[in-house]
Short mmCIF file of C-alpha atoms in Angstrom, two decimals:
data_model
loop_
_atom_site.label_atom_id
_atom_site.label_comp_id
_atom_site.label_asym_id
_atom_site.label_seq_id
_atom_site.Cartn_x
_atom_site.Cartn_y
_atom_site.Cartn_z
CA MET A 8 -138.12 -139.66 84.65
CA GLU A 9 -134.90 -138.38 83.09
CA SER A 10 -135.26 -134.97 84.77
CA SER A 11 -136.08 -136.49 88.17
CA GLN A 12 -133.01 -138.74 87.79
CA SER A 13 -130.81 -135.71 87.01
CA GLN A 14 -132.37 -133.91 89.96
CA TYR A 15 -131.64 -136.91 92.22
CA LYS A 16 -128.05 -137.06 90.92
CA ALA A 17 -127.60 -133.32 91.50
CA ASN A 18 -129.00 -133.56 95.04
CA TYR A 19 -127.26 -136.77 96.23
CA GLY A 20 -124.30 -137.13 93.86
CA VAL A 21 -125.24 -140.66 92.79
CA GLU A 22 -126.63 -142.21 89.62
CA VAL A 23 -130.01 -143.93 89.90
CA GLU A 24 -131.29 -146.58 87.49
CA ALA A 25 -134.46 -145.87 85.52
CA LYS A 26 -137.32 -147.93 86.99
CA VAL A 27 -139.39 -147.96 83.80
CA ALA A 28 -140.70 -151.32 82.58
CA ASN A 29 -137.85 -152.76 80.49
CA PRO A 30 -138.15 -156.39 79.34
CA ARG A 31 -134.37 -156.84 78.85
CA SER A 32 -133.73 -155.47 82.34
CA SER A 33 -136.38 -157.79 83.85
CA VAL A 34 -134.82 -160.75 82.00
CA ARG A 35 -131.42 -159.83 83.46
CA SER A 36 -132.89 -159.54 86.95
CA SER A 37 -134.54 -162.97 86.61
CA ASP A 38 -131.24 -164.35 85.35
CA PHE A 39 -129.34 -162.97 88.36
CA LEU A 40 -132.00 -164.19 90.79
CA LEU A 41 -132.15 -167.68 89.26
CA ARG A 42 -128.34 -167.89 89.20
CA LEU A 43 -128.14 -166.82 92.84
CA LEU A 44 -130.76 -169.43 93.77
CA ALA A 45 -128.76 -172.01 91.77
CA VAL A 46 -125.64 -171.16 93.82
CA VAL A 47 -127.60 -171.60 97.07
CA THR A 48 -129.44 -174.82 96.13
CA THR A 49 -126.40 -176.65 94.73
CA LEU A 50 -124.32 -175.55 97.75
CA VAL A 51 -127.01 -176.70 100.20
CA ALA A 52 -127.39 -180.03 98.33
CA ALA A 53 -123.60 -180.64 98.41
CA ILE A 54 -123.40 -179.73 102.13
CA ILE A 55 -126.40 -181.88 103.17
CA ILE A 56 -125.04 -185.02 101.47
CA GLY A 57 -121.47 -184.17 102.51
CA VAL A 58 -122.30 -184.08 106.23
CA ALA A 59 -124.99 -186.80 106.14
CA ARG A 60 -123.99 -189.75 108.33
CA GLU A 61 -125.60 -192.08 110.81
CA THR A 62 -124.14 -194.71 113.13
CA LYS A 63 -126.22 -197.64 114.32
CA MET A 64 -125.49 -200.64 116.54
CA VAL A 65 -126.11 -203.67 114.35
CA PRO A 66 -126.44 -207.26 115.69
CA PHE A 67 -123.61 -209.52 114.56
CA SER A 68 -122.90 -213.18 115.39
CA LEU A 69 -120.34 -215.63 114.03
CA LEU A 70 -122.15 -218.73 115.37
CA SER A 71 -125.90 -219.37 115.32
CA ASN A 72 -126.05 -220.77 118.89
CA VAL A 73 -124.24 -217.76 120.44
CA PRO A 74 -126.22 -214.58 121.34
CA PRO A 75 -125.32 -211.76 118.90
CA SER A 76 -122.94 -208.99 119.87
CA TYR A 77 -123.59 -205.45 118.61
CA ILE A 78 -121.12 -203.57 116.44
CA PRO A 79 -121.34 -199.91 115.34
CA LEU A 80 -121.92 -199.42 111.61
CA THR A 81 -121.75 -195.98 109.99
CA ALA A 82 -123.45 -194.89 106.78
CA LYS A 83 -121.83 -191.96 104.95
CA SER A 84 -121.91 -190.67 101.43
CA HIS A 85 -118.34 -191.28 100.38
CA TYR A 86 -118.96 -195.04 100.67
CA SER A 87 -120.92 -194.80 97.41
CA SER A 88 -119.31 -193.63 94.16
CA ALA A 89 -122.72 -192.41 92.95
CA PHE A 90 -123.08 -190.13 95.98
CA VAL A 91 -119.50 -188.88 95.54
CA PHE A 92 -120.26 -188.05 91.89
CA PHE A 93 -123.49 -186.34 92.98
CA THR A 94 -121.60 -184.21 95.55
CA VAL A 95 -118.85 -183.28 93.08
CA SER A 96 -121.38 -182.38 90.34
CA ASN A 97 -123.24 -180.08 92.76
CA ALA A 98 -119.97 -178.50 93.94
CA ILE A 99 -118.86 -177.85 90.34
CA ALA A 100 -122.28 -176.39 89.42
CA CYS A 101 -122.21 -174.20 92.55
CA ALA A 102 -118.72 -172.84 91.79
CA TYR A 103 -119.65 -172.26 88.16
CA ALA A 104 -122.94 -170.51 89.04
CA ALA A 105 -121.11 -168.19 91.48
CA LEU A 106 -118.38 -167.42 88.91
CA SER A 107 -120.87 -166.79 86.10
CA LEU A 108 -122.89 -164.50 88.39
CA LEU A 109 -119.78 -162.46 89.21
CA LEU A 110 -118.75 -162.28 85.54
CA LEU A 111 -122.23 -161.17 84.46
CA ILE A 112 -122.32 -158.48 87.15
CA ALA A 113 -118.81 -157.27 86.17
CA LYS A 114 -119.71 -157.24 82.46
CA ARG A 115 -123.08 -155.58 83.11
CA ALA A 116 -121.25 -152.63 84.63
CA ARG A 117 -119.28 -152.28 81.37
CA GLY A 118 -122.35 -152.60 79.10
CA ASN A 119 -123.75 -155.22 76.72
CA ALA A 120 -121.83 -158.50 76.52
CA ILE A 121 -123.55 -160.89 74.15
CA THR A 122 -120.49 -163.13 73.60
CA LEU A 123 -120.09 -163.69 77.34
CA ALA A 124 -123.84 -164.37 77.61
CA THR A 125 -123.64 -166.97 74.82
CA THR A 126 -120.63 -168.68 76.46
CA ILE A 127 -122.53 -168.75 79.75
CA ILE A 128 -125.69 -170.24 78.16
CA SER A 129 -123.52 -172.94 76.58
CA LEU A 130 -121.89 -173.74 79.93
CA ASP A 131 -125.34 -173.70 81.58
CA VAL A 132 -126.36 -176.51 79.18
CA ILE A 133 -123.28 -178.53 80.23
CA MET A 134 -124.29 -177.97 83.86
CA VAL A 135 -127.80 -179.29 83.12
CA GLY A 136 -126.23 -182.51 81.82
CA LEU A 137 -123.78 -182.78 84.73
CA LEU A 138 -126.36 -182.09 87.46
CA PHE A 139 -129.04 -184.37 86.03
CA SER A 140 -126.58 -187.26 85.65
CA GLY A 141 -125.56 -186.73 89.31
CA ASN A 142 -129.21 -186.61 90.38
CA GLY A 143 -130.02 -189.75 88.39
CA ALA A 144 -127.09 -191.66 89.89
CA ALA A 145 -127.88 -190.59 93.47
CA ALA A 146 -131.62 -191.23 93.05
CA ALA A 147 -130.96 -194.74 91.67
CA ILE A 148 -128.76 -195.69 94.65
CA GLY A 149 -131.11 -193.91 97.09
CA LEU A 150 -134.11 -195.85 95.75
CA LEU A 151 -132.11 -199.07 96.05
CA GLY A 152 -131.43 -198.18 99.68
CA TYR A 153 -135.16 -197.68 100.28
CA GLN A 154 -136.50 -200.68 98.35
CA GLY A 155 -133.61 -203.07 97.74
CA ASN A 156 -133.58 -205.38 94.72
CA SER A 157 -134.60 -208.99 95.32
CA HIS A 158 -133.39 -210.13 91.88
CA ALA A 159 -129.81 -209.02 92.57
CA ASN A 160 -130.14 -209.94 96.27
CA TRP A 161 -129.38 -206.35 97.31
CA GLN A 162 -131.13 -205.76 100.65
CA LYS A 163 -132.61 -202.37 101.53
CA VAL A 164 -130.62 -200.42 104.13
CA CYS A 165 -133.01 -197.56 104.92
CA ASN A 166 -134.87 -199.66 107.49
CA VAL A 167 -131.63 -199.43 109.54
CA PHE A 168 -130.24 -196.03 108.47
CA GLY A 169 -133.53 -194.09 108.27
CA THR A 170 -132.19 -190.64 109.19
CA TYR A 171 -129.28 -190.95 106.76
CA CYS A 172 -131.68 -191.93 103.95
CA HIS A 173 -133.89 -188.91 104.69
CA GLN A 174 -130.85 -186.63 104.53
CA VAL A 175 -129.86 -188.13 101.15
CA ALA A 176 -133.43 -187.74 99.85
CA ALA A 177 -133.51 -184.10 101.00
CA SER A 178 -130.18 -183.45 99.28
CA ILE A 179 -131.42 -184.99 96.02
CA GLY A 180 -134.61 -182.90 96.23
CA VAL A 181 -132.67 -179.66 96.71
CA SER A 182 -130.23 -180.59 93.92
CA LEU A 183 -133.17 -181.33 91.60
CA LEU A 184 -134.45 -177.83 92.32
CA GLY A 185 -130.99 -176.44 91.45
CA SER A 186 -130.93 -178.46 88.21
CA LEU A 187 -134.36 -177.11 87.23
CA LEU A 188 -133.06 -173.60 87.87
CA PHE A 189 -130.28 -174.22 85.32
CA VAL A 190 -132.92 -175.51 82.85
CA LEU A 191 -134.92 -172.31 83.47
CA LEU A 192 -131.78 -170.20 82.94
CA VAL A 193 -131.20 -171.82 79.53
CA LEU A 194 -134.88 -171.54 78.53
CA LEU A 195 -134.95 -167.88 79.60
CA ALA A 196 -131.79 -167.14 77.60
CA VAL A 197 -133.12 -168.93 74.49
CA LEU A 198 -136.45 -167.06 74.72
CA ASN A 199 -134.57 -163.80 75.18
CA LEU A 200 -132.44 -164.46 72.07
CA HIS A 201 -135.65 -165.42 70.22
CA LYS A 202 -137.33 -162.13 71.22
CA THR A 203 -134.28 -160.16 70.07
CA ASN A 204 -134.37 -161.99 66.73
CA THR A 205 -138.07 -161.46 66.11
CA SER A 206 -138.28 -157.85 67.35
CA MET B 1 -126.22 -168.55 39.52
CA GLU B 2 -129.65 -166.88 39.50
CA SER B 3 -129.83 -166.94 35.74
CA SER B 4 -128.68 -170.55 35.51
CA GLN B 5 -131.36 -171.45 38.10
CA SER B 6 -134.03 -169.66 36.04
CA GLN B 7 -132.74 -171.40 32.96
CA TYR B 8 -132.89 -174.74 34.74
CA LYS B 9 -136.43 -173.99 35.96
CA ALA B 10 -137.50 -172.95 32.45
CA ASN B 11 -135.97 -176.08 30.97
CA TYR B 12 -137.11 -178.71 33.48
CA GLY B 13 -140.06 -177.01 35.27
CA VAL B 14 -138.52 -177.51 38.76
CA GLU B 15 -136.95 -175.19 41.31
CA VAL B 16 -133.31 -175.87 42.19
CA GLU B 17 -131.68 -174.79 45.44
CA ALA B 18 -128.68 -172.46 45.28
CA LYS B 19 -125.53 -174.40 46.12
CA VAL B 20 -123.54 -171.38 47.24
CA ALA B 21 -121.89 -171.48 50.67
CA ASN B 22 -124.61 -170.39 53.11
CA PRO B 23 -123.83 -170.55 56.87
CA ARG B 24 -127.53 -170.79 57.89
CA SER B 25 -128.05 -173.64 55.43
CA SER B 26 -124.98 -175.49 56.77
CA VAL B 27 -126.27 -174.99 60.33
CA ARG B 28 -129.62 -176.48 59.29
CA SER B 29 -127.88 -179.45 57.64
CA SER B 30 -125.82 -180.08 60.80
CA ASP B 31 -129.02 -179.82 62.85
CA PHE B 32 -130.79 -182.39 60.66
CA LEU B 33 -127.80 -184.72 60.70
CA LEU B 34 -127.33 -184.46 64.49
CA ARG B 35 -131.07 -184.97 65.05
CA LEU B 36 -131.08 -188.02 62.78
CA LEU B 37 -128.08 -189.45 64.66
CA ALA B 38 -129.90 -188.71 67.95
CA VAL B 39 -132.90 -190.74 66.72
CA VAL B 40 -130.62 -193.65 65.81
CA THR B 41 -128.48 -193.64 68.97
CA THR B 42 -131.38 -193.35 71.45
CA LEU B 43 -133.31 -196.04 69.54
CA VAL B 44 -130.28 -198.38 69.52
CA ALA B 45 -129.65 -197.72 73.23
CA ALA B 46 -133.30 -198.49 74.12
CA ILE B 47 -133.30 -201.66 71.98
CA ILE B 48 -129.97 -202.97 73.35
CA ILE B 49 -131.06 -202.63 77.00
CA GLY B 50 -134.61 -203.75 76.17
CA VAL B 51 -133.49 -207.08 74.70
CA ALA B 52 -130.49 -207.58 77.03
CA ARG B 53 -130.92 -210.74 79.09
CA GLU B 54 -128.82 -213.65 80.26
CA THR B 55 -129.76 -216.89 82.01
CA LYS B 56 -127.23 -218.75 84.14
CA MET B 57 -127.41 -221.92 86.20
CA VAL B 58 -126.60 -220.85 89.74
CA PRO B 59 -125.72 -223.30 92.60
CA PHE B 60 -128.34 -223.37 95.33
CA SER B 61 -128.54 -225.47 98.51
CA LEU B 62 -130.89 -225.38 101.48
CA LEU B 63 -128.61 -227.48 103.72
CA SER B 64 -124.83 -227.22 104.00
CA ASN B 65 -124.23 -231.00 104.03
CA VAL B 66 -126.25 -231.61 100.83
CA PRO B 67 -124.59 -231.08 97.41
CA PRO B 68 -126.02 -227.93 95.73
CA SER B 69 -128.63 -228.20 93.00
CA TYR B 70 -128.53 -225.74 90.10
CA ILE B 71 -131.39 -223.36 89.35
CA PRO B 72 -131.70 -221.07 86.32
CA LEU B 73 -131.49 -217.35 87.12
CA THR B 74 -132.21 -214.69 84.52
CA ALA B 75 -130.94 -211.12 84.47
CA LYS B 76 -133.07 -208.63 82.53
CA SER B 77 -133.47 -204.89 82.56
CA HIS B 78 -137.02 -204.56 83.81
CA TYR B 79 -135.90 -206.05 87.15
CA SER B 80 -134.26 -202.67 87.90
CA SER B 81 -136.30 -199.45 88.09
CA ALA B 82 -133.19 -197.47 87.08
CA PHE B 83 -132.84 -199.49 83.86
CA VAL B 84 -136.58 -199.10 83.17
CA PHE B 85 -136.26 -195.33 83.60
CA PHE B 86 -133.18 -195.36 81.33
CA THR B 87 -135.09 -197.29 78.63
CA VAL B 88 -138.14 -195.01 78.87
CA SER B 89 -136.02 -191.83 78.77
CA ASN B 90 -134.25 -193.07 75.61
CA ALA B 91 -137.58 -194.06 74.02
CA ILE B 92 -139.07 -190.61 74.76
CA ALA B 93 -135.96 -188.84 73.44
CA CYS B 94 -136.02 -191.01 70.29
CA ALA B 95 -139.71 -190.29 69.61
CA TYR B 96 -139.19 -186.59 70.27
CA ALA B 97 -136.08 -186.40 68.02
CA ALA B 98 -137.96 -188.11 65.18
CA LEU B 99 -141.00 -185.82 65.60
CA SER B 100 -138.87 -182.65 65.78
CA LEU B 101 -136.96 -183.76 62.66
CA LEU B 102 -140.21 -184.23 60.74
CA LEU B 103 -141.60 -180.88 61.98
CA LEU B 104 -138.39 -179.05 61.00
CA ILE B 105 -138.41 -180.63 57.53
CA ALA B 106 -142.12 -179.75 57.07
CA LYS B 107 -141.59 -176.18 58.27
CA ARG B 108 -138.43 -175.77 56.19
CA ALA B 109 -140.46 -176.42 53.07
CA ARG B 110 -142.76 -173.54 54.06
CA GLY B 111 -139.94 -171.10 54.87
CA ASN B 112 -138.39 -169.60 58.02
CA ALA B 113 -139.87 -170.79 61.33
CA ILE B 114 -138.05 -169.17 64.24
CA THR B 115 -140.84 -169.81 66.79
CA LEU B 116 -140.82 -173.54 66.03
CA ALA B 117 -137.01 -173.54 66.23
CA THR B 118 -137.12 -171.85 69.65
CA THR B 119 -139.71 -174.35 70.93
CA ILE B 120 -137.55 -177.19 69.67
CA ILE B 121 -134.36 -175.82 71.33
CA SER B 122 -136.30 -175.54 74.61
CA LEU B 123 -137.52 -179.14 74.33
CA ASP B 124 -133.96 -180.22 73.40
CA VAL B 125 -132.80 -178.81 76.76
CA ILE B 126 -135.50 -180.85 78.54
CA MET B 127 -134.25 -183.94 76.66
CA VAL B 128 -130.69 -183.23 77.84
CA GLY B 129 -131.95 -183.32 81.45
CA LEU B 130 -134.07 -186.43 80.88
CA LEU B 131 -131.37 -188.41 79.06
CA PHE B 132 -128.55 -187.51 81.45
CA SER B 133 -130.64 -188.45 84.49
CA GLY B 134 -131.41 -191.80 82.82
CA ASN B 135 -127.72 -192.29 82.01
CA GLY B 136 -126.70 -191.41 85.56
CA ALA B 137 -129.23 -193.82 87.07
CA ALA B 138 -128.27 -196.69 84.75
CA ALA B 139 -124.53 -196.06 85.17
CA ALA B 140 -124.85 -196.04 88.98
CA ILE B 141 -126.65 -199.42 89.01
CA GLY B 142 -124.34 -200.78 86.28
CA LEU B 143 -121.26 -199.82 88.30
CA LEU B 144 -122.80 -201.43 91.38
CA GLY B 145 -123.26 -204.61 89.35
CA TYR B 146 -119.58 -204.53 88.33
CA GLN B 147 -118.06 -203.57 91.68
CA GLY B 148 -120.66 -204.19 94.38
CA ASN B 149 -120.68 -202.16 97.60
CA SER B 150 -119.15 -203.81 100.65
CA HIS B 151 -120.51 -201.14 103.05
CA ALA B 152 -124.14 -201.85 102.08
CA ASN B 153 -123.35 -205.57 101.60
CA TRP B 154 -124.47 -205.42 97.96
CA GLN B 155 -122.53 -208.12 96.07
CA LYS B 156 -121.42 -207.62 92.48
CA VAL B 157 -123.39 -209.62 89.93
CA CYS B 158 -121.33 -209.09 86.79
CA ASN B 159 -119.00 -211.97 87.65
CA VAL B 160 -122.05 -214.20 87.01
CA PHE B 161 -123.96 -212.22 84.36
CA GLY B 162 -120.96 -210.95 82.34
CA THR B 163 -122.63 -210.83 78.91
CA TYR B 164 -125.68 -209.02 80.31
CA CYS B 165 -123.44 -206.43 81.99
CA HIS B 166 -121.56 -205.83 78.73
CA GLN B 167 -124.87 -205.28 76.92
CA VAL B 168 -125.95 -202.78 79.58
CA ALA B 169 -122.59 -200.98 79.38
CA ALA B 170 -122.86 -200.80 75.56
CA SER B 171 -126.38 -199.41 75.84
CA ILE B 172 -125.26 -196.72 78.32
CA GLY B 173 -122.34 -195.81 76.02
CA VAL B 174 -124.63 -195.40 72.99
CA SER B 175 -127.16 -193.43 75.06
CA LEU B 176 -124.38 -191.14 76.30
CA LEU B 177 -123.50 -190.46 72.67
CA GLY B 178 -127.17 -189.62 72.00
CA SER B 179 -127.25 -187.28 75.01
CA LEU B 180 -124.12 -185.49 73.80
CA LEU B 181 -125.80 -185.07 70.39
CA PHE B 182 -128.68 -183.26 72.14
CA VAL B 183 -126.14 -181.05 73.96
CA LEU B 184 -124.52 -180.29 70.59
CA LEU B 185 -127.93 -179.47 69.09
CA VAL B 186 -128.61 -176.92 71.84
CA LEU B 187 -125.10 -175.43 71.60
CA LEU B 188 -125.40 -175.17 67.82
CA ALA B 189 -128.80 -173.45 68.11
CA VAL B 190 -127.53 -171.00 70.74
CA LEU B 191 -124.47 -170.16 68.64
CA ASN B 192 -126.71 -169.73 65.61
CA LEU B 193 -129.01 -167.32 67.49
CA HIS B 194 -125.90 -165.51 68.76
CA LYS B 195 -124.56 -165.11 65.20
CA THR B 196 -127.94 -163.78 64.04
CA ASN B 197 -127.94 -161.26 66.90
CA THR B 198 -124.40 -160.02 66.29
CA SER B 199 -124.57 -159.92 62.46
#
């Protein structure tokens, strides 16, 4: 392998990476892939809920004996503080995932960087908390929109704004996937540290 | 120290633990203390929201020209699926924290147990996700109760059920403390693994 690499370098003037089975290298590759997927999913989730809106003509009458007139009502995410928090949490996680990916790539080029890796695992844990609280908040309000709550006299709104509700549900689903990716990143890092300790 | 321990053992027939400054021992003590606090906080949070209820006499009239009659209305947590999820997530985290504490104490008596520790850190991360999603859901519905949402025509209810809302807020606060304890547990474990790797 070494001689073929030297041969390749001599022929083409570039360094090639050894393709032998290396657990640490495969862990790093999984880490990069998961982090990249986390960037994409949190970005998509933030965009979907950010652009989600629907306008419907809703009947409205001041007096019961007068035929109702129709007024346009719009549903959008910044009307709900839970959805705003959800969007912001996904945006923060996306920016962080992109930054951590760049830092890891930059550090990888310079060699082993266990302190950076530990800092990044710690921040990954914070992101798990942030993203799951955003998901919980958005899911609670989303479910209220679908079902309503008769005890508090909060009527469901998804019978009127069906498309908007589907967009919100899709966004929560994608964000949940992103959150699980952060959980996987932490688990992978912990298992990797465990392997290093036991080997 | 060693000789005084042997002397002590010879004199009293029991083993004494060395009281010298040991970073791994202090990490373990912090872990036990944080885990114990996590048991207490999640238990208290689940109990507070579980028993929280308030009954108020609310005016009610079928016809506008008839004076209103008063009917009793009760607010309790199992009327909201978000609060039920919050209670269940705290109960699961409490049971898990207690079980992990017992397992760690049992394993400690038998010596080093890095595989158990790694499993427990991994489950701690899952608890962070579970607890924060519960907190997010409960906080979103709690905030809706305090402020309402004029766009969805969801009226605030905390002007009527003030005591109940305070109990819910207290429960969310205590649960948030419990969730942060789980975050601390994971951070402490990661830093500990990091120290072991670099030393």
